[in-house]
């Protein structure tokens, strides 16, 4: 080991003074650095708190979504056989249905309450009376046949009947031609 000389002691004292000076100037910087580190830790703690809140909210949302997904799975499983059977019908309907037909159907659905009331108040009462109409028509035909038979026995009625038949035939032919020209 070497024994220090007085110049070593003076050099050591000078270096110690420099080191103490460096340490003295480093201390405020070190304190500022500690303050910055503490602020950074506080901000990091705040960020971690927000992350934990976000995670808690996301966990709650996932739990609620899980319940919705479970209900949707059950519903899908329940209607899947019906949808599978209806798929060919829906395909054909999509291929053959025009927008105008859909509009007409919507219009018909809009009129259903009025149509139902009209059927109930107007058509059904008439339909109930149709059972007796058949008997009445049968009676009218019998009376008409008897009148025709009685008229044919009157003198000169044969010519009148032929003339009426000819005029009726001409009138029917004219009506047929007119309808054909209009259509």
XYZ file of N, CA and C in Angstrom:
549
model
N 0.803 -1.149 0.000
C 0.000 0.000 0.000
C 0.867 1.241 0.000
N 0.384 2.224 -0.593
C 1.146 3.450 -0.763
C 0.665 4.468 0.248
N 1.541 5.226 0.735
C 1.206 6.253 1.717
C 0.949 7.523 0.927
N -0.170 8.207 1.272
C -0.491 9.397 0.516
C 0.464 10.525 0.855
N 0.755 11.255 -0.118
C 1.633 12.411 0.010
C 0.771 13.629 0.245
N 1.406 14.751 0.682
C 0.616 15.933 0.907
C -0.074 16.397 -0.365
N 0.504 16.201 -1.525
C -0.178 16.632 -2.749
C -1.383 15.743 -3.023
N -1.278 14.469 -2.614
C -2.438 13.578 -2.772
C -3.580 14.059 -1.882
N -3.217 14.497 -0.664
C -4.241 14.959 0.274
C -4.877 16.233 -0.266
N -4.054 17.156 -0.821
C -4.591 18.399 -1.372
C -5.462 18.058 -2.575
N -5.025 17.148 -3.405
C -5.817 16.762 -4.589
C -7.132 16.112 -4.178
N -7.020 15.305 -3.126
C -8.226 14.644 -2.634
C -9.188 15.676 -2.063
N -8.657 16.653 -1.357
C -9.500 17.695 -0.792
C -10.153 18.501 -1.910
N -9.401 18.779 -2.987
C -9.959 19.539 -4.103
C -11.044 18.725 -4.795
N -10.740 17.473 -4.987
C -11.749 16.616 -5.645
C -12.972 16.468 -4.745
N -12.743 16.394 -3.427
C -13.862 16.276 -2.496
C -14.703 17.535 -2.547
N -14.057 18.676 -2.636
C -14.785 19.933 -2.711
C -15.596 19.970 -3.994
N -14.983 19.516 -5.090
C -15.727 19.469 -6.366
C -16.903 18.514 -6.251
N -16.647 17.369 -5.650
C -17.706 16.367 -5.513
C -18.825 16.893 -4.636
N -18.435 17.602 -3.573
C -19.456 18.172 -2.698
C -20.221 19.249 -3.464
N -19.519 20.015 -4.270
C -20.186 21.046 -5.089
C -21.107 20.395 -6.109
N -20.608 19.323 -6.732
C -21.456 18.598 -7.697
C -22.679 18.015 -6.994
N -22.428 17.462 -5.799
C -23.534 16.877 -5.047
C -24.519 17.964 -4.634
N -24.010 19.130 -4.279
C -24.876 20.222 -3.865
C -25.725 20.707 -5.038
N -25.140 20.745 -6.252
C -25.932 21.165 -7.413
C -26.838 20.035 -7.896
N -26.450 18.800 -7.624
C -27.261 17.667 -8.061
C -28.469 17.473 -7.160
N -28.360 17.906 -5.910
C -29.452 17.707 -4.966
C -30.740 18.391 -5.425
N -30.751 19.662 -5.859
C -32.003 20.262 -6.324
C -32.546 19.544 -7.566
N -31.606 19.135 -8.443
C -32.063 18.403 -9.633
C -32.670 17.071 -9.217
N -32.041 16.422 -8.237
C -32.550 15.147 -7.750
C -33.923 15.338 -7.110
N -34.105 16.413 -6.348
C -35.409 16.702 -5.738
C -36.459 16.999 -6.813
N -36.065 17.738 -7.851
C -37.002 18.023 -8.953
C -37.374 16.726 -9.664
N -36.362 15.849 -9.829
C -36.609 14.557 -10.465
C -37.554 13.717 -9.616
N -37.388 13.744 -8.296
C -38.297 13.023 -7.402
C -39.712 13.600 -7.488
N -39.824 14.928 -7.547
C -41.145 15.561 -7.697
C -41.810 15.108 -9.000
N -41.019 15.097 -10.079
C -41.558 14.654 -11.376
C -41.979 13.191 -11.306
N -41.168 12.372 -10.636
C -41.506 10.950 -10.509
C -42.791 10.780 -9.714
N -42.955 11.569 -8.634
C -44.175 11.493 -7.836
C -45.385 11.925 -8.661
N -45.247 12.983 -9.449
C -46.351 13.440 -10.311
C -46.685 12.363 -11.341
N -45.634 11.751 -11.892
C -45.845 10.685 -12.872
C -46.552 9.497 -12.234
N -46.182 9.174 -11.016
C -46.842 8.069 -10.305
C -48.305 8.414 -10.044
N -48.595 9.666 -9.662
C -49.991 10.079 -9.439
C -50.796 9.964 -10.730
N -50.203 10.438 -11.833
C -50.903 10.343 -13.126
C -51.095 8.881 -13.519
N -50.083 8.068 -13.282
C -50.187 6.645 -13.596
C -51.273 5.996 -12.752
N -51.340 6.373 -11.463
C -52.401 5.845 -10.603
C -53.780 6.247 -11.127
N -53.911 7.498 -11.577
C -55.193 7.969 -12.124
C -55.548 7.193 -13.393
N -54.556 6.967 -14.250
C -54.805 6.206 -15.483
C -55.214 4.778 -15.139
N -54.529 4.182 -14.170
C -54.871 2.815 -13.763
C -56.278 2.775 -13.184
N -56.661 3.799 -12.395
C -58.028 3.867 -11.858
C -59.052 3.923 -12.991
N -58.778 4.767 -14.000
C -59.705 4.870 -15.138
C -59.755 3.554 -15.912
N -58.612 2.903 -16.055
C -58.584 1.606 -16.751
C -59.414 0.584 -15.983
N -59.284 0.585 -14.660
C -60.065 -0.350 -13.846
C -61.555 -0.050 -13.951
N -61.931 1.242 -13.977
C -63.342 1.604 -14.151
C -63.844 1.149 -15.517
N -63.028 1.383 -16.539
C -63.410 0.962 -17.890
C -63.550 -0.551 -17.951
N -62.639 -1.250 -17.307
C -62.708 -2.705 -17.301
C -63.963 -3.181 -16.573
N -64.306 -2.538 -15.455
C -65.519 -2.907 -14.718
C -66.754 -2.660 -15.583
N -66.779 -1.514 -16.271
C -67.903 -1.229 -17.174
C -67.972 -2.235 -18.309
N -66.822 -2.578 -18.868
C -66.790 -3.559 -19.959
C -67.235 -4.926 -19.465
N -66.820 -5.300 -18.250
C -67.251 -6.582 -17.689
C -68.767 -6.616 -17.511
N -69.343 -5.511 -17.012
C -70.800 -5.442 -16.848
C -71.496 -5.520 -18.201
N -70.949 -4.823 -19.184
C -71.531 -4.851 -20.524
C -71.442 -6.243 -21.129
N -70.322 -6.908 -20.936
C -70.169 -8.279 -21.443
C -71.169 -9.205 -20.761
N -71.385 -9.019 -19.467
C -72.357 -9.850 -18.752
C -73.760 -9.626 -19.302
N -74.139 -8.354 -19.511
C -75.463 -8.058 -20.078
C -75.567 -8.587 -21.491
N -74.516 -8.416 -22.270
C -74.517 -8.891 -23.649
C -74.614 -10.406 -23.681
N -73.979 -11.056 -22.727
C -74.063 -12.515 -22.652
C -75.499 -12.975 -22.479
N -76.263 -12.274 -21.638
C -77.672 -12.626 -21.442
C -78.463 -12.418 -22.728
N -78.199 -11.328 -23.423
C -78.891 -11.060 -24.692
C -78.530 -12.124 -25.726
N -77.265 -12.480 -25.786
C -76.824 -13.508 -26.738
C -77.479 -14.841 -26.407
N -77.575 -15.171 -25.130
C -78.233 -16.422 -24.736
C -79.693 -16.429 -25.163
N -80.397 -15.302 -24.945
C -81.802 -15.220 -25.374
C -81.913 -15.308 -26.887
N -81.010 -14.628 -27.603
C -81.039 -14.671 -29.072
C -80.747 -16.079 -29.573
N -79.824 -16.782 -28.929
C -79.540 -18.166 -29.320
C -80.767 -19.046 -29.128
N -81.442 -18.885 -27.992
C -82.641 -19.687 -27.730
C -83.735 -19.370 -28.745
N -83.926 -18.096 -29.030
C -84.943 -17.698 -30.005
C -84.601 -18.215 -31.395
N -83.349 -18.095 -31.780
C -82.918 -18.582 -33.094
C -83.126 -20.083 -33.197
N -82.782 -20.812 -32.140
C -82.975 -22.264 -32.149
C -84.454 -22.612 -32.253
N -85.311 -21.809 -31.629
C -86.748 -22.093 -31.662
C -87.354 -21.842 -33.039
N -86.919 -20.788 -33.733
C -87.549 -20.461 -35.022
C -86.814 -21.048 -36.214
N -85.661 -21.637 -35.994
C -84.872 -22.155 -37.117
C -85.629 -23.193 -37.952
N -86.339 -24.180 -37.353
C -87.064 -25.143 -38.197
C -88.127 -24.480 -39.073
N -88.841 -23.518 -38.513
C -89.874 -22.830 -39.300
C -89.252 -22.030 -40.435
N -88.187 -21.322 -40.147
C -87.513 -20.524 -41.179
C -86.963 -21.440 -42.266
N -86.414 -22.579 -41.859
C -85.870 -23.525 -42.841
C -86.974 -24.022 -43.764
N -88.150 -24.324 -43.207
C -89.269 -24.776 -44.045
C -89.798 -23.653 -44.928
N -89.765 -22.416 -44.440
C -90.294 -21.279 -45.202
C -89.324 -20.747 -46.248
N -88.078 -21.113 -46.173
C -87.066 -20.553 -47.068
C -87.414 -20.721 -48.548
N -87.848 -21.900 -49.017
C -88.218 -21.999 -50.442
C -89.392 -21.082 -50.806
N -90.342 -20.958 -49.902
C -91.496 -20.083 -50.156
C -91.030 -18.632 -50.243
N -90.153 -18.234 -49.321
C -89.640 -16.865 -49.333
C -88.823 -16.589 -50.593
N -88.030 -17.583 -51.030
C -87.264 -17.412 -52.269
C -88.202 -17.198 -53.448
N -89.231 -18.025 -53.547
C -90.182 -17.899 -54.662
C -90.928 -16.571 -54.583
N -91.314 -16.197 -53.386
C -92.008 -14.922 -53.195
C -91.119 -13.760 -53.616
N -89.847 -13.812 -53.264
C -88.921 -12.737 -53.638
C -88.722 -12.681 -55.144
N -88.719 -13.840 -55.801
C -88.508 -13.872 -57.248
C -89.735 -13.399 -58.022
N -90.916 -13.647 -57.488
C -92.131 -13.399 -58.264
C -92.909 -12.163 -57.841
N -92.511 -11.508 -56.776
C -93.283 -10.371 -56.276
C -92.702 -9.068 -56.801
N -93.586 -8.253 -57.325
C -93.225 -6.942 -57.857
C -93.537 -5.882 -56.796
N -92.892 -4.758 -56.879
C -93.111 -3.667 -55.923
C -94.570 -3.217 -55.955
N -95.156 -3.195 -57.143
C -96.564 -2.767 -57.247
C -97.480 -3.736 -56.511
N -97.145 -5.033 -56.555
C -97.952 -6.017 -55.840
C -97.844 -5.809 -54.334
N -96.658 -5.504 -53.871
C -96.474 -5.238 -52.440
C -97.258 -3.988 -52.046
N -97.212 -2.953 -52.884
C -97.981 -1.736 -52.600
C -99.476 -2.040 -52.551
N -99.940 -2.870 -53.492
C -101.358 -3.239 -53.514
C -101.728 -4.020 -52.257
N -100.850 -4.915 -51.836
C -101.109 -5.698 -50.629
C -101.146 -4.798 -49.396
N -100.262 -3.840 -49.331
C -100.267 -2.893 -48.209
C -101.576 -2.103 -48.216
N -102.011 -1.685 -49.402
C -103.281 -0.966 -49.502
C -104.448 -1.831 -49.054
N -104.410 -3.116 -49.428
C -105.471 -4.036 -49.021
C -105.477 -4.216 -47.507
N -104.315 -4.364 -46.927
C -104.227 -4.506 -45.470
C -104.756 -3.249 -44.788
N -104.480 -2.088 -45.369
C -104.992 -0.841 -44.799
C -106.520 -0.796 -44.834
N -107.122 -1.446 -45.833
C -108.575 -1.419 -45.988
C -109.274 -2.577 -45.281
N -108.536 -3.496 -44.666
C -109.140 -4.667 -44.033
C -110.216 -4.325 -43.000
N -110.024 -3.348 -42.135
C -111.108 -3.057 -41.181
C -112.413 -2.661 -41.881
N -112.309 -1.827 -42.900
C -113.508 -1.401 -43.633
C -114.137 -2.584 -44.366
N -113.300 -3.422 -44.995
C -113.811 -4.598 -45.704
C -114.498 -5.562 -44.745
N -113.920 -5.752 -43.580
C -114.511 -6.650 -42.590
C -115.872 -6.130 -42.149
N -115.961 -4.848 -41.879
C -117.250 -4.267 -41.484
C -118.278 -4.420 -42.594
N -117.878 -4.168 -43.837
C -118.794 -4.285 -44.968
C -119.259 -5.727 -45.145
N -118.347 -6.669 -45.017
C -118.736 -8.081 -45.117
C -119.737 -8.436 -44.026
N -119.456 -7.982 -42.823
C -120.311 -8.318 -41.689
C -121.699 -7.681 -41.826
N -121.761 -6.418 -42.258
C -123.048 -5.712 -42.274
C -123.809 -5.861 -43.585
N -123.092 -6.023 -44.725
C -123.770 -6.043 -46.022
C -123.815 -7.431 -46.657
N -122.676 -8.071 -46.793
C -122.589 -9.303 -47.583
C -123.158 -10.502 -46.833
N -122.787 -10.683 -45.575
C -123.247 -11.861 -44.840
C -124.771 -11.914 -44.698
N -125.447 -10.799 -44.422
C -126.914 -10.885 -44.379
C -127.512 -11.317 -45.722
N -126.926 -10.848 -46.822
C -127.417 -11.259 -48.144
C -127.158 -12.743 -48.353
N -125.981 -13.204 -47.945
C -125.636 -14.614 -48.116
C -126.603 -15.508 -47.342
N -127.062 -15.050 -46.190
C -127.996 -15.845 -45.392
C -129.331 -16.017 -46.103
N -129.719 -15.035 -46.923
C -131.008 -15.122 -47.618
C -130.915 -15.906 -48.918
N -129.710 -16.242 -49.376
C -129.569 -16.955 -50.646
C -130.164 -18.357 -50.596
N -130.290 -18.943 -49.442
C -130.897 -20.269 -49.334
C -132.339 -20.267 -49.814
N -133.069 -19.220 -49.563
C -134.469 -19.152 -49.996
C -134.594 -18.653 -51.428
N -133.554 -18.033 -51.972
C -133.608 -17.504 -53.336
C -133.727 -18.638 -54.346
N -133.044 -19.746 -54.082
C -133.098 -20.880 -55.008
C -134.525 -21.374 -55.197
N -135.267 -21.497 -54.111
C -136.668 -21.925 -54.203
C -137.496 -20.904 -54.974
N -137.243 -19.612 -54.705
C -137.985 -18.556 -55.404
C -137.690 -18.581 -56.900
N -136.432 -18.768 -57.279
C -136.065 -18.827 -58.700
C -136.717 -20.042 -59.352
N -136.730 -21.161 -58.644
C -137.366 -22.370 -59.179
C -138.855 -22.118 -59.430
N -139.519 -21.483 -58.468
C -140.937 -21.154 -58.640
C -141.139 -20.222 -59.835
N -140.272 -19.202 -59.988
C -140.391 -18.277 -61.123
C -140.212 -19.006 -62.457
N -139.284 -19.941 -62.510
C -139.075 -20.705 -63.746
C -140.297 -21.565 -64.084
N -140.903 -22.160 -63.076
C -142.115 -22.957 -63.321
C -143.246 -22.077 -63.846
N -143.418 -20.917 -63.204
C -144.468 -19.989 -63.650
C -144.180 -19.515 -65.068
N -142.907 -19.195 -65.351
C -142.537 -18.746 -66.697
C -142.807 -19.832 -67.730
N -142.498 -21.076 -67.384
C -142.747 -22.184 -68.318
C -144.243 -22.344 -68.552
N -145.048 -22.231 -67.510
C -146.505 -22.363 -67.658
C -147.061 -21.223 -68.518
N -146.565 -19.982 -68.249
C -147.030 -18.844 -69.055
C -146.646 -19.028 -70.522
N -145.439 -19.499 -70.750
C -144.989 -19.727 -72.125
C -145.865 -20.773 -72.799
N -146.196 -21.819 -72.054
C -147.053 -22.875 -72.605
C -148.442 -22.327 -72.906
N -148.974 -21.502 -71.989
C -150.308 -20.932 -72.206
C -150.298 -19.970 -73.392
N -149.246 -19.150 -73.511
C -149.173 -18.196 -74.616
C -149.023 -18.906 -75.957
N -148.340 -20.025 -75.957
C -148.149 -20.735 -77.230
C -149.458 -21.324 -77.742
N -150.452 -21.489 -76.891
C -151.739 -22.045 -77.310
C -152.673 -20.978 -77.880
N -152.332 -19.714 -77.671
C -153.180 -18.654 -78.217
C -152.962 -18.563 -79.724
N -154.020 -18.286 -80.486
C -153.874 -18.205 -81.940
C -152.976 -17.021 -82.338
N -152.008 -17.260 -83.241
C -151.119 -16.239 -83.765
C -149.887 -16.003 -82.905
N -149.810 -16.626 -81.786
C -148.679 -16.412 -80.884
C -147.408 -17.098 -81.374
N -147.533 -18.084 -82.205
C -146.353 -18.765 -82.741
C -145.500 -17.797 -83.536
N -146.169 -16.962 -84.423
C -145.416 -15.979 -85.212
C -144.789 -14.920 -84.312
N -145.528 -14.451 -83.315
C -145.004 -13.437 -82.396
C -143.787 -13.992 -81.655
N -143.894 -15.234 -81.247
C -142.794 -15.854 -80.506
C -141.552 -15.975 -81.376
N -141.714 -16.387 -82.642
C -140.565 -16.496 -83.549
C -139.932 -15.131 -83.761
N -140.753 -14.090 -83.916
C -140.227 -12.751 -84.124
C -139.443 -12.283 -82.894
N -139.974 -12.512 -81.697
C -139.286 -12.132 -80.461
C -137.971 -12.899 -80.347
N -137.982 -14.188 -80.682
C -136.754 -14.995 -80.625
C -135.704 -14.458 -81.592
N -136.136 -14.078 -82.812
C -135.193 -13.542 -83.802
C -134.599 -12.222 -83.319
N -135.460 -11.335 -82.777
C -134.972 -10.053 -82.277
C -134.029 -10.249 -81.087
N -134.355 -11.190 -80.232
C -133.496 -11.472 -79.080
C -132.151 -11.997 -79.544
N -132.166 -12.891 -80.551
C -130.906 -13.433 -81.075
C -130.067 -12.322 -81.695
N -130.724 -11.446 -82.496
C -129.991 -10.339 -83.115
C -129.400 -9.412 -82.044
N -130.183 -9.151 -81.005
C -129.712 -8.277 -79.937
C -128.520 -8.898 -79.204
N -128.559 -10.182 -78.944
C -127.457 -10.868 -78.266
C -126.211 -10.836 -79.132
N -126.352 -11.066 -80.451
C -125.207 -11.036 -81.361
C -124.609 -9.632 -81.402
N -125.470 -8.594 -81.465
C -124.973 -7.216 -81.478
C -124.204 -6.889 -80.187
N -124.732 -7.300 -79.055
C -124.044 -7.054 -77.786
C -122.691 -7.766 -77.750
N -122.643 -8.992 -78.259
C -121.384 -9.747 -78.291
C -120.357 -9.039 -79.163
N -120.779 -8.580 -80.347
C -119.853 -7.880 -81.249
C -119.343 -6.582 -80.613
N -120.240 -5.851 -79.975
C -119.855 -4.588 -79.346
C -118.823 -4.827 -78.233
N -119.030 -5.831 -77.415
C -118.073 -6.137 -76.345
C -116.727 -6.561 -76.908
N -116.748 -7.328 -77.993
C -115.503 -7.784 -78.603
C -114.722 -6.605 -79.179
N -115.423 -5.632 -79.764
C -114.757 -4.450 -80.317
C -114.186 -3.570 -79.201
N -114.897 -3.471 -78.077
C -114.419 -2.666 -76.951
C -113.207 -3.316 -76.289
N -113.208 -4.643 -76.195
C -112.120 -5.358 -75.485
C -110.929 -5.483 -76.325
